[in-house]
Tab-separated table of C-alpha atoms in Angstrom:
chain	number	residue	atom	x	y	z
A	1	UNK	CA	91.549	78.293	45.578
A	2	UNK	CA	88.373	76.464	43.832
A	3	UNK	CA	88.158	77.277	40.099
A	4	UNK	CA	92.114	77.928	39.882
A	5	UNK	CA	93.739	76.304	36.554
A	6	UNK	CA	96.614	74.332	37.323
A	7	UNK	CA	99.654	75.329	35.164
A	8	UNK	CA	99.164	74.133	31.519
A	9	UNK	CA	101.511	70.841	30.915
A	10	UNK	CA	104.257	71.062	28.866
A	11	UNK	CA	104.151	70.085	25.300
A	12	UNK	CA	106.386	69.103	22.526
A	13	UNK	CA	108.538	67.274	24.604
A	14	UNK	CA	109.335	63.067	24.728
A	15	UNK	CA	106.318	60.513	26.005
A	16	UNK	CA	106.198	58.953	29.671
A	17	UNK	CA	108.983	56.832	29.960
A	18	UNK	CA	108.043	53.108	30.552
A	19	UNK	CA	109.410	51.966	33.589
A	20	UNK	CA	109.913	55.301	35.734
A	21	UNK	CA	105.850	56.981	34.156
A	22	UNK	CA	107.804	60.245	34.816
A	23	UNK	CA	107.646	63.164	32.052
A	24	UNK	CA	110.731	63.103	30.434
A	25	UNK	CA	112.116	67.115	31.005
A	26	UNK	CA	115.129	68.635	29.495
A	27	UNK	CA	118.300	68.355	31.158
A	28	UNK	CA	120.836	70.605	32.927
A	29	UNK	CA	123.930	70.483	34.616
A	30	UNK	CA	123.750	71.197	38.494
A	31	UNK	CA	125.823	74.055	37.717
A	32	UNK	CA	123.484	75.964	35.800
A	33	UNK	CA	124.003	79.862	36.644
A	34	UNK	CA	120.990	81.206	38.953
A	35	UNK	CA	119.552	83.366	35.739
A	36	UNK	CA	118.745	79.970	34.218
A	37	UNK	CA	117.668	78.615	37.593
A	38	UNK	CA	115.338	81.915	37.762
A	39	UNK	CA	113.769	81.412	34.469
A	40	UNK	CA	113.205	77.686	34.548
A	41	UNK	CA	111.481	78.631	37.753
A	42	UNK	CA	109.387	81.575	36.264
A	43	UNK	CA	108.355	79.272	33.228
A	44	UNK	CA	107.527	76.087	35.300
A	45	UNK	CA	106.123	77.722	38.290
A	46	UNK	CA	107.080	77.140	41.762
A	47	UNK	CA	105.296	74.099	42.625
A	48	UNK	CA	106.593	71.883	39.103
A	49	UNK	CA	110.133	73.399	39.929
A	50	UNK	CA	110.040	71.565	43.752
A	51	UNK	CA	108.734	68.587	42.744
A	52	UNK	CA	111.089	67.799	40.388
A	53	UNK	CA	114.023	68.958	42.894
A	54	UNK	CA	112.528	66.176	45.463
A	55	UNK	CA	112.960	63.745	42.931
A	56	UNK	CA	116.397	64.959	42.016
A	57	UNK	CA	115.152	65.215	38.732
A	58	UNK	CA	117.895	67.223	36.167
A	59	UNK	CA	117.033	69.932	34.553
A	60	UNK	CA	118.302	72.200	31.914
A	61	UNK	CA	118.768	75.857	31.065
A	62	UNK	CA	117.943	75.059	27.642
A	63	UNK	CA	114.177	73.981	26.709
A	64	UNK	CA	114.224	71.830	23.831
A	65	UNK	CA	111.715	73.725	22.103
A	66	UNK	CA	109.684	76.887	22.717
A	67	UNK	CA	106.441	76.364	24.504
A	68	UNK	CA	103.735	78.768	24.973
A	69	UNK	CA	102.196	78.345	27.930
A	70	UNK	CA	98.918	79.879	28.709
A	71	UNK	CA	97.913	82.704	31.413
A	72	UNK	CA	97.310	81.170	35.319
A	73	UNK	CA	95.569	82.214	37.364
A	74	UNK	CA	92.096	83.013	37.159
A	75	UNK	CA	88.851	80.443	36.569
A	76	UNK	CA	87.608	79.488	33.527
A	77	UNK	CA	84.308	80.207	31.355
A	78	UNK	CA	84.411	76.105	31.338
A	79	UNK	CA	84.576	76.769	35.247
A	80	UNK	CA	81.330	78.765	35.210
A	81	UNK	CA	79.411	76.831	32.423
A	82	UNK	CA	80.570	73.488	34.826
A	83	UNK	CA	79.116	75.269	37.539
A	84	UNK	CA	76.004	75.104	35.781
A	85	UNK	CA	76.157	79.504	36.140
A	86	UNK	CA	75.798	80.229	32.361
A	87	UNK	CA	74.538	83.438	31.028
A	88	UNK	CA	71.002	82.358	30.064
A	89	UNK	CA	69.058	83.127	26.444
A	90	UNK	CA	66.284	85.929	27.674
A	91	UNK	CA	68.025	89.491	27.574
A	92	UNK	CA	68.389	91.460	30.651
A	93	UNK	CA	71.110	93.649	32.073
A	94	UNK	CA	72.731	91.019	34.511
A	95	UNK	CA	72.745	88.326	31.518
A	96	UNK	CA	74.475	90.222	29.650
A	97	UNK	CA	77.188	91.129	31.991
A	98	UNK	CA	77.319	87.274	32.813
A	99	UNK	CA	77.687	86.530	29.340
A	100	UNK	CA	80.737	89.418	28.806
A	101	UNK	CA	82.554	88.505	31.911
A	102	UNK	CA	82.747	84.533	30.392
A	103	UNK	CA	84.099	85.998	26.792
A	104	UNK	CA	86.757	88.295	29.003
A	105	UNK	CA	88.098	84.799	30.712
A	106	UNK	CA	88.210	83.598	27.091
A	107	UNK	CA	90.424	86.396	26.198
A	108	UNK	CA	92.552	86.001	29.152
A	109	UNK	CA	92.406	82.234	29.247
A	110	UNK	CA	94.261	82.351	25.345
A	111	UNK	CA	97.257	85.077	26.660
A	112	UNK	CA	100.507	84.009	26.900
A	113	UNK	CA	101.621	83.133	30.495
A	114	UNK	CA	104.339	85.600	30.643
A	115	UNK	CA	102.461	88.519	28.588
A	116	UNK	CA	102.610	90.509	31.454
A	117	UNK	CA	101.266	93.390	29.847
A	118	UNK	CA	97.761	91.565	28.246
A	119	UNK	CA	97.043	89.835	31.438
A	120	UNK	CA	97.248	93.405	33.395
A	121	UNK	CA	95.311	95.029	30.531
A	122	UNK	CA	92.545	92.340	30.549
A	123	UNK	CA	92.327	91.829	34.533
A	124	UNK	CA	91.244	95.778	34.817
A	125	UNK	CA	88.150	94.630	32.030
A	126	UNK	CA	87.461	91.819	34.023
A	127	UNK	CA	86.710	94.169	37.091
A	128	UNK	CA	84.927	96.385	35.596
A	129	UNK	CA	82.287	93.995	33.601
A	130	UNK	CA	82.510	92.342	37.080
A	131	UNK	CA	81.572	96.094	38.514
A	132	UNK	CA	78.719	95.982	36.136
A	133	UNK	CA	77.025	92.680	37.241
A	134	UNK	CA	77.058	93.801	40.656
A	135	UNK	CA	75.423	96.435	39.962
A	136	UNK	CA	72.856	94.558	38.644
A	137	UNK	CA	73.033	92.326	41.689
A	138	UNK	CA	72.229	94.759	44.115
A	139	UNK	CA	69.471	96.267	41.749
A	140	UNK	CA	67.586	92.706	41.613
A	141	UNK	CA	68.384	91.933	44.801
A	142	UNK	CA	66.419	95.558	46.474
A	143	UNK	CA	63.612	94.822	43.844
A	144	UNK	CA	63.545	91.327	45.090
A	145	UNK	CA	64.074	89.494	41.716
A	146	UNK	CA	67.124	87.242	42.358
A	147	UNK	CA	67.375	84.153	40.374
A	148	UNK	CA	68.044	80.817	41.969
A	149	UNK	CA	71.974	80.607	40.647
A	150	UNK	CA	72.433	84.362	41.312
A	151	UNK	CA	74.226	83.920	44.997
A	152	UNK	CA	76.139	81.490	43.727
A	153	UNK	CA	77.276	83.780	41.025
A	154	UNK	CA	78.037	86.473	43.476
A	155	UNK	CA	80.867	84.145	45.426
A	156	UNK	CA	81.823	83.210	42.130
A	157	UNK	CA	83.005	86.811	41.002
A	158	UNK	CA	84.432	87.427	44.742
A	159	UNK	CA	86.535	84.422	44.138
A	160	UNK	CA	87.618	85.534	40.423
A	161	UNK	CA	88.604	89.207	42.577
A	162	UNK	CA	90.571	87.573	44.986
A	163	UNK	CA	91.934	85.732	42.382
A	164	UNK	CA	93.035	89.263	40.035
A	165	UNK	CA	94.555	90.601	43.404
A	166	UNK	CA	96.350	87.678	43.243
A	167	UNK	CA	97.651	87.244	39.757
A	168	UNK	CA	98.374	91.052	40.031
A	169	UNK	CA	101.179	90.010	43.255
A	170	UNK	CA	102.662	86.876	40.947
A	171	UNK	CA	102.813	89.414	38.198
A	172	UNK	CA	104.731	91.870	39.876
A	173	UNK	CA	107.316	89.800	41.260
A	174	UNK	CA	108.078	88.199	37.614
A	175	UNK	CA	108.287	91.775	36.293
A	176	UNK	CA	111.255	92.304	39.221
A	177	UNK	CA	112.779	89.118	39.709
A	178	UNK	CA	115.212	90.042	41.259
A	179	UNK	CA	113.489	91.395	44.336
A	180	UNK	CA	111.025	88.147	44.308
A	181	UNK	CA	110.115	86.697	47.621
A	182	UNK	CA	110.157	82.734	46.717
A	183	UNK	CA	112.493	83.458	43.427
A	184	UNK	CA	115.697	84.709	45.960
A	185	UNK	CA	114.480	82.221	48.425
A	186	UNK	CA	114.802	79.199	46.235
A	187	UNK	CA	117.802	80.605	44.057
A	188	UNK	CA	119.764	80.874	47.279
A	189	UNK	CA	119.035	77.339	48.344
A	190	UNK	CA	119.655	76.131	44.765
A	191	UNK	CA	123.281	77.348	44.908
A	192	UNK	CA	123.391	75.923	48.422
A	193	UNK	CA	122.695	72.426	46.838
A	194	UNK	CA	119.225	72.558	48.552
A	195	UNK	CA	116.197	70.638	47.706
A	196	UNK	CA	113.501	72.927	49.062
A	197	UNK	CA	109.596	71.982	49.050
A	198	UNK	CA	107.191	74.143	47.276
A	199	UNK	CA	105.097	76.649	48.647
A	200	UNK	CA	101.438	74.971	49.358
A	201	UNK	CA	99.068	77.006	48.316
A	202	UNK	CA	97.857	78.727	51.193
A	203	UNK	CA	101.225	79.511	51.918
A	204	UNK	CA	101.486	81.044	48.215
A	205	UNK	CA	98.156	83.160	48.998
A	206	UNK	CA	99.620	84.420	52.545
A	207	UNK	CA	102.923	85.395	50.886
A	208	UNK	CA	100.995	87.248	47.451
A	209	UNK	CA	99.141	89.428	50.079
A	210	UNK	CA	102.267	90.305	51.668
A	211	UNK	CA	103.511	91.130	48.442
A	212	UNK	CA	100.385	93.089	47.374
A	213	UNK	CA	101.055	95.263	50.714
A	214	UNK	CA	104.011	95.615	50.078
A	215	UNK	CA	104.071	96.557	46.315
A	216	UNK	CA	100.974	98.912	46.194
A	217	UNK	CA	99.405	101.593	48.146
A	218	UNK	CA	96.149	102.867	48.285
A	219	UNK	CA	97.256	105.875	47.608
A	220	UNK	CA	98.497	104.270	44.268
A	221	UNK	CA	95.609	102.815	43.351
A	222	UNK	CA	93.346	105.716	43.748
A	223	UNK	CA	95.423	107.793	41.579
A	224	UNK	CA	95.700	105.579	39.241
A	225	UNK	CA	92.052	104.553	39.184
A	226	UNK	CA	91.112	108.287	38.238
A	227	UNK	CA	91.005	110.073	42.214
A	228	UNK	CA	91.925	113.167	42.881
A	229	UNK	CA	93.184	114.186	45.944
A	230	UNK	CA	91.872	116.736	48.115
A	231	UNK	CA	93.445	117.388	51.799
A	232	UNK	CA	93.957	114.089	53.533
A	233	UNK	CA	91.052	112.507	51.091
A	234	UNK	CA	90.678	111.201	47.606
A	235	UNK	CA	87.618	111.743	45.843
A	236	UNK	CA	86.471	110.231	42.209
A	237	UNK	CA	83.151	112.209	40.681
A	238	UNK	CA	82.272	116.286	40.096
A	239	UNK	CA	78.898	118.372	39.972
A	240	UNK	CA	77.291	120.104	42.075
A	241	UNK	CA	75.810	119.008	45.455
A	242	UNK	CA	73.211	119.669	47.338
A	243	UNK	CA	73.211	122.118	50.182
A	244	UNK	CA	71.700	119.179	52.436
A	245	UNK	CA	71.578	115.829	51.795
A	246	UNK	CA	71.803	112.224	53.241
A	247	UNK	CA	75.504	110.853	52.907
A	248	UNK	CA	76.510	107.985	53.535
A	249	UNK	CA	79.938	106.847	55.465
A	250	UNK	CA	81.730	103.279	56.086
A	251	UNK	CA	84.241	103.041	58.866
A	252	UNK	CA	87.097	101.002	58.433
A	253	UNK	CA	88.934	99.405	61.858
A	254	UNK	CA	91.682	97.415	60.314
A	255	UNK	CA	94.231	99.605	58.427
A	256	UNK	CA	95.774	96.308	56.409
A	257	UNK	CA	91.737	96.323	55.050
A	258	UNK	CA	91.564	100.131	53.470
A	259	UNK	CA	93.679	98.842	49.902
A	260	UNK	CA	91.145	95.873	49.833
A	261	UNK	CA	87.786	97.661	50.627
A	262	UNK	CA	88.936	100.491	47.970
A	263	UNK	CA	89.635	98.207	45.028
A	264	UNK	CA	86.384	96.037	46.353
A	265	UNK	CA	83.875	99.308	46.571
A	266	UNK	CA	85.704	101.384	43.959
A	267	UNK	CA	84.689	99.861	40.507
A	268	UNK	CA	80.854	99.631	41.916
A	269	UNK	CA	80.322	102.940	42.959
A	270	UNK	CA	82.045	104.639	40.056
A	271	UNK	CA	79.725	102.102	37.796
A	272	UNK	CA	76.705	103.886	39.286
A	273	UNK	CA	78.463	107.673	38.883
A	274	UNK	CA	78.312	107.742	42.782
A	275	UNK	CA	80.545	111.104	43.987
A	276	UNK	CA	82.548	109.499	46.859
A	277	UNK	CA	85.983	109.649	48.742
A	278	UNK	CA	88.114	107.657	50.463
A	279	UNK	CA	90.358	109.566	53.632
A	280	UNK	CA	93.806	108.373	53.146
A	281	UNK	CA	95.498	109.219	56.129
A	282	UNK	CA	98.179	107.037	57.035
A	283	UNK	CA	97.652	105.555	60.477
A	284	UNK	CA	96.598	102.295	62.258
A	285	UNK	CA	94.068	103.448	63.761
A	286	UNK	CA	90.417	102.966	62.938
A	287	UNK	CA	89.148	105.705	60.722
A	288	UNK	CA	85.308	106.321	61.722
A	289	UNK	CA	84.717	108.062	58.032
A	290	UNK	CA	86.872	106.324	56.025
A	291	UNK	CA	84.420	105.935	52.585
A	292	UNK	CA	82.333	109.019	52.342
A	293	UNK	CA	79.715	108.562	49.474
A	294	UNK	CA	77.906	111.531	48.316
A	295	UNK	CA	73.812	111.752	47.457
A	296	UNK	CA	72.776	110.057	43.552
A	297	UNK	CA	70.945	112.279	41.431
A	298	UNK	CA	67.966	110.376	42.140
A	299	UNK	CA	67.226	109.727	46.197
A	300	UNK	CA	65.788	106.046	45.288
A	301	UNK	CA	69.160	104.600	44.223
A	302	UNK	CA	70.492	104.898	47.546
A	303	UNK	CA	68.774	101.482	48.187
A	304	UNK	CA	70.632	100.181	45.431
A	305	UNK	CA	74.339	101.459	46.859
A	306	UNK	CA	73.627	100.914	50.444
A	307	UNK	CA	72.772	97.146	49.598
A	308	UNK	CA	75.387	96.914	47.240
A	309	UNK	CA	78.115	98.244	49.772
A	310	UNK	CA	76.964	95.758	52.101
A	311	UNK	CA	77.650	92.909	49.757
A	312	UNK	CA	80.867	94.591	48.736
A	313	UNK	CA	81.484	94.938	52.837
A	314	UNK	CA	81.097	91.329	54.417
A	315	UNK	CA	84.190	90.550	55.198
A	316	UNK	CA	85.888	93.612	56.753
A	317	UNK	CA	86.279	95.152	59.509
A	318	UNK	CA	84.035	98.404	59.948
A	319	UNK	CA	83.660	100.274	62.638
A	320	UNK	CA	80.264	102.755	63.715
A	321	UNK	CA	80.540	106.380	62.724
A	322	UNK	CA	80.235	109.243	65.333
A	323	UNK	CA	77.054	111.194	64.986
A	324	UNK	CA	75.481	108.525	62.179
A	325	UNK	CA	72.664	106.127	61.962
A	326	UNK	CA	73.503	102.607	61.175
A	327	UNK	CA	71.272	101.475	58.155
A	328	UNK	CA	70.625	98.115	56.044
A	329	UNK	CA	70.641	94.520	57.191
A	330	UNK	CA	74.113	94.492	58.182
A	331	UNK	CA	74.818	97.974	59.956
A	332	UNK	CA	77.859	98.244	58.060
A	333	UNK	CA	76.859	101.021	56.502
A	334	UNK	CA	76.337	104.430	58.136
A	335	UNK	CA	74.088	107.732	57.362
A	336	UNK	CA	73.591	110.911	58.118
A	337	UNK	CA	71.671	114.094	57.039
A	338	UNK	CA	73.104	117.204	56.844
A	339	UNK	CA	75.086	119.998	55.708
A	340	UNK	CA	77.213	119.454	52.546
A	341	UNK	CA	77.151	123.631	51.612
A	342	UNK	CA	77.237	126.572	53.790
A	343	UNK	CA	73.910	128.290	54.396
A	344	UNK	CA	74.362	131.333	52.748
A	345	UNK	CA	72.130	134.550	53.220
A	346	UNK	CA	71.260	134.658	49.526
A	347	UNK	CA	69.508	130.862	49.469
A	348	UNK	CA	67.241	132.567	52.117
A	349	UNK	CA	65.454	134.834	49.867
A	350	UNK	CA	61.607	133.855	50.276
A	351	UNK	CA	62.159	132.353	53.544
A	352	UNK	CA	60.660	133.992	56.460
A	353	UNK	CA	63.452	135.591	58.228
A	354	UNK	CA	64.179	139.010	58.679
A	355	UNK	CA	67.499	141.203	60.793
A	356	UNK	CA	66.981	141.543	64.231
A	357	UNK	CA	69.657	144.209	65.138
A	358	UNK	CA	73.422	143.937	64.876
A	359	UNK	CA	76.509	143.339	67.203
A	360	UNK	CA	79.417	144.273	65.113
A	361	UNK	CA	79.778	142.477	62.232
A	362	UNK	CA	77.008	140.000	63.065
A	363	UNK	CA	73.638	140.250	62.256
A	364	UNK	CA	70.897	138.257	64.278
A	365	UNK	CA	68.201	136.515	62.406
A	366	UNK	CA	64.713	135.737	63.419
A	367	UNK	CA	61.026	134.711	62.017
A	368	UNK	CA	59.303	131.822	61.592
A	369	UNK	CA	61.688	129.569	59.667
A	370	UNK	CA	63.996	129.909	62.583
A	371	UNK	CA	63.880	126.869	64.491
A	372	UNK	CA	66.472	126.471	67.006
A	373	UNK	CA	65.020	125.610	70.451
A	374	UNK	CA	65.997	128.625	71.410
A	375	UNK	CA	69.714	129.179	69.996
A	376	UNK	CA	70.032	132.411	68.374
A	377	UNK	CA	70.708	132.292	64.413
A	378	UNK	CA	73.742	134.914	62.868
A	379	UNK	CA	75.011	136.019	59.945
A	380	UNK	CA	78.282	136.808	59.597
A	381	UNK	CA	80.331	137.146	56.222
A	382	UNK	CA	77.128	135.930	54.129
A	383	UNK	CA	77.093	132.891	56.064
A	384	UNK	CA	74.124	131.511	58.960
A	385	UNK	CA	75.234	129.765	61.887
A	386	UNK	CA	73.513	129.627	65.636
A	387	UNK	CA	75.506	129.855	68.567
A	388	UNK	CA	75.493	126.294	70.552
A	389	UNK	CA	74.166	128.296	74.040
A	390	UNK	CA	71.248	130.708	74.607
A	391	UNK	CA	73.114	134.210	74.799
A	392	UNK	CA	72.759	137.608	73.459
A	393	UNK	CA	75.815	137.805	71.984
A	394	UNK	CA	77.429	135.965	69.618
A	395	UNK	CA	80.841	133.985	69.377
A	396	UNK	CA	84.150	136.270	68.949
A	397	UNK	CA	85.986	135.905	65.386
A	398	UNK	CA	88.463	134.218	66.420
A	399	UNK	CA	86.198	130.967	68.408
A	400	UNK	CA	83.812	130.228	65.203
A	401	UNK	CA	84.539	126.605	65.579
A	402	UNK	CA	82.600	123.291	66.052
A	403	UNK	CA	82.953	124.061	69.995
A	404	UNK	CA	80.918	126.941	69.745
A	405	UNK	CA	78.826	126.999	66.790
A	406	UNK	CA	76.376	124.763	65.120
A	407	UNK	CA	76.544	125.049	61.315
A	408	UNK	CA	72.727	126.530	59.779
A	409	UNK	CA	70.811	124.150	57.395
A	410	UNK	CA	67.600	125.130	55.545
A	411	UNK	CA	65.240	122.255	55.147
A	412	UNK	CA	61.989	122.487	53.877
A	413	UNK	CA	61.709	125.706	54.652
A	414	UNK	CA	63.095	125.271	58.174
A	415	UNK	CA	66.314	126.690	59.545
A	416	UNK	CA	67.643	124.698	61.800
A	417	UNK	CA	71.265	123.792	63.085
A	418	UNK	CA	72.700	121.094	61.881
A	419	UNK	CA	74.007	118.992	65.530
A	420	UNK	CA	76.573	117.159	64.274
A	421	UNK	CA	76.370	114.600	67.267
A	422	UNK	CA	72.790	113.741	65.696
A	423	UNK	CA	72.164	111.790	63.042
A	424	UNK	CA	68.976	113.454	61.476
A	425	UNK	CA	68.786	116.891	63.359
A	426	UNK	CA	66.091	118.178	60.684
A	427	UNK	CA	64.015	114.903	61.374
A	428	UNK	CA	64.037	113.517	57.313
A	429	UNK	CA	62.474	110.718	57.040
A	430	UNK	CA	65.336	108.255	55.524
A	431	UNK	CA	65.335	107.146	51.450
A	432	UNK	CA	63.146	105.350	49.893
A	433	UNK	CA	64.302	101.344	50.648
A	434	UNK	CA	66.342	102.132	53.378
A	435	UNK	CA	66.018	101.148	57.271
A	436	UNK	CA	67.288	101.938	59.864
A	437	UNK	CA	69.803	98.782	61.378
A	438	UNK	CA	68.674	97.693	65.163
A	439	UNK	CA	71.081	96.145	67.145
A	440	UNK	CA	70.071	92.691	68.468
C-alpha cells in the first residue's frame, strides 16, 4: 500500500560485510525449536524472515542485543508533509483536525513494534480525529468551500483506515501466535527443512482481511463501540424523536461489506450525535435497511450526513430500499418520511377531528384534518390508524397488521396515512440541500 513504512532496519549489529554487501545477522543452528523460529519471525516480519531463508542465510534464536523496533504499519506525518498535505497556519475546524491527526502518527510512529496494547489504544484516536476531519469534509464540501489539496486528503485518510483495519489483523495474530495464519504456515515448513517465499503484499492484504473476518464480528464491534442492542438491530444515540420525520436508510447487498461499512460510517455519524442503527441479522442476503439513521436536531444537517455517507459509501455494495427515495449524487443513500411514533389521540387535541360513532371498541374519526382519499380513520386503544379499503367497518383485533391497516401520521395539521410503499405520502418537501437522485 502507498505511504506504508517498511520495517525499521536493525541496529546495533556488525557493518556490511565487504565482499558478500549482506547485513551481517545473528546466527542459529538449523535446529532451533519452532518458539525461536516464531519469534525471530514476529520480530523480523515475514518478508525479512523469507529473504534471508532464500539465501540460506543462518539465523539465531539469540539476538545479540535488544533492539527496539518501531510500530508498522500505518503512514507517516513525513508521508503527509511529503505529500505536500500539511495542516496550514489560518485556524479553522478541518486544520486543526489535519494538524491532530499528523501529531497522533507521531505518537504511534515512536511505539514499540510489539506494544500491542499502545498501538490498539492509539489506532482508536486515530479514527476518531480522522471521524472529525470528515466531518469537516462533508461540511465544506455541501457549503462548497473545498480547498485544492482537500480530495487528496480525503484518499489519504481512507488509505490510513484501510491501513488500521489492517494493523488491527497483524496485531491479532501476534497476540495468538499460535493460531497465526502465515506463523503455522511457515513454522511447519521450517521444521520440514523448507525455504518458503514471503507473502507479497497483496497476498498479505488478502490474507489480513480473511483474518479480520474471521477474528471480529460486527456484532463485536458495535458493542464494543458503545451500541446497544435492540431486537435484531443495534442502535448508538437516545432522546426523544419526532412523531414524523425524514430518516434516512442505506442498503447493504454484500454481507462480507456490513463489518466494513459499520466501522467506515460509525465514527462519522456518532461525531455529529446522529441517532442511528445498524440491523444485524445474520444472513447473506441483501438487507434493504441495513443503516437506519434517525432525524438531527436541526433539519439542515441532513445535507451534511447524506453527503458525508456518500463519501463514507463509494466503494460498497448498496442496494435500493423498498418504499424510499434515492437522494444525493450517488443514490446510495435512501429517504423516507414518515412515522417514527404512534399517532396517539392525545397529540390530536386542537386538531379538527371529532367521534363519528363507535363499532365496539373502535371509534371512527372525521373532520377536516382527515385526509385519507376516502379511507376511514379509527381509534382504537388511544391509537389512529385508517383501514387500507373503503368500508364501514373496521379491521377485527386480531388482523391489525401492515396487510390491513395504514399507520395515522399528523403533519401540519393533516392526518393522513402513512403508505409505507410511498416514499413521501404527506408530500414534504425534502431538507434543505438535499435532491432527489435521477437515474440516468
Amino acid at each position: 500500500m502507498t505511504g506504508m513504512r517498511s520495517q525499521a532496519p536493525m541496529r546495533g549489529v556488525q557493518k556490511k560485510d565487504s565482499e558478500s554487501g549482506e547485513r551481517a545477522v545473528p546466527k542459529v543452528e538449523r535446529s532451533a525449536t519452532t518458539s525461536h523460529w516464531m519469534q525471530l519471525q514476529r520480530t523480523l516480519g515475514n518478508r525479512r524472515v523469507g529473504e534471508l531463508l532464500q539465501r540460506d542465510m543462518q539465523l539465531s534464536a539469540a539476538p545479540t542485543e535488544n533492539v527496539v523496533q518501531r510500530a508498522p504499519g500505518l503512514p507517516t506525518k513525513q508521508d503527509l508533509d511529503s505529500d505536500g498535505l500539511t495542516a496550514g497556519t489560518k485556524f479553522g475546524f478541518g486544520k486543526t483536525s489535519w494538524g491532530n491527526l499528523g501529531d497522533a502518527l507521531v505518537v504511534y510512529e515512536k511505539l514499540g513494534n510489539t506494544d500491542y496494547a499502545a498501538q490498539k489504544e492509539q489506532l482508536k484516536k486515530i479514527e476518531l480525529i480522522i471521524g472529525d476531519w470528515r466531518a469537516s469534509y462533508s461540511l465544506r464540501e455541501s457549503n462548497k468551500k473545498l480547498k485544492k489539496k482537500d480530495p487528496a486528503k480525503l484518499l489519504k485518510v481512507n488509505e490510513i483506515l484501510e491501513s488500521i483495519e489492517q494493523r488491527r489483523a497483524v496485531i491479532q495474530e501476534a497476540e495468538a501466535p499460535s493460531d497465526g495464519r502465515d506463523g503455522r504456515r511457515r513454522a511447519e515448513a521450517f521444521s520440514k527443512r523448507e525455504v518458503m517465499a514471503p507473502l507479497t503484499r497483496q497476498q498479505e492484504i488478502v490474507e489480513e482481511k480473511k483474518e479480520i473476518k474471521a477474528s471480529e464480528t460486527m456484532d463485536d464491534y458495535l458493542e464494543k463501540s458503545g451500541y446497544e442492542q435492540d431486537r435484531n438491530y443495534m442502535s448508538w444515540g437516545n432522546g426523544t424523536i419526532a412523531h414524523v420525520s425524514w430518516k434516512a436508510h442505506v442498503g447493504s447487498g454484500d454481507a462480507s461489506q456490513r463489518l466494513a461499512i459499520a466501522q467506515m460510517v460509525s465514527p462519522l455519524l456518532k461525531s455529529w450525535k446522529a441517532y442511528h442503527k445498524f440491523d444485524i441479522t445474520q444472513t447473506s442476503k441483501p438487507i434493504d435497511k441495513f443503516l437506519t439513521v434517525y432525524p438531527p436536531k436541526d433539519e439542515e444537517e441532513w445535507e451534511i450526513i447524506v453527503n458525508m455517507l456518500e463519501s463514507a459509501l463509494g466503494g460498497f455494495a448498496t442496494v435500493d430500499v423498498t418504499g424510499d427515495m434515492p437522494v444525493g449524487e450517488t443514490g446510495k443513500v435512501n429517504m423516507r418520511h414518515g412515522q417514527n411514533t404512534p399517532l396517539t389521540s392525545s397529540m390530536t387535541e386542537g386538531i379538527d377531528v371529532i367521534p363519528d360513532g363507535k363499532v365496539g371498541e373502535f371509534t371512527k374519526l372525521v373532520g377536516p384534518a382527515v385526509q385519507s382519499g376516502g379511507l376511514p380513520l379509527w381509534e382504537f386503544g388511544g391509537k389512529l390508524f385508517f383501514s387500507k379499503v373503503e368500508t364501514m367497518e373496521p379491521p377485527s383485533r386480531d388482523k391489525l397488521n401492515p396487510n390491513t391497516i395504514y399507520m395515522a401520521i399528523l403533519v401540519d395539521g393533516r392526518i393522513v396515512p402513512d403508505k409505507r410503499e410511498e416514499p413521501n405520502p404527506a408530500n414534504v418537501p425534502l431538507p434543505k440541500g438535499v435532491k432527489k437522485f435521477e437515474r440516468q
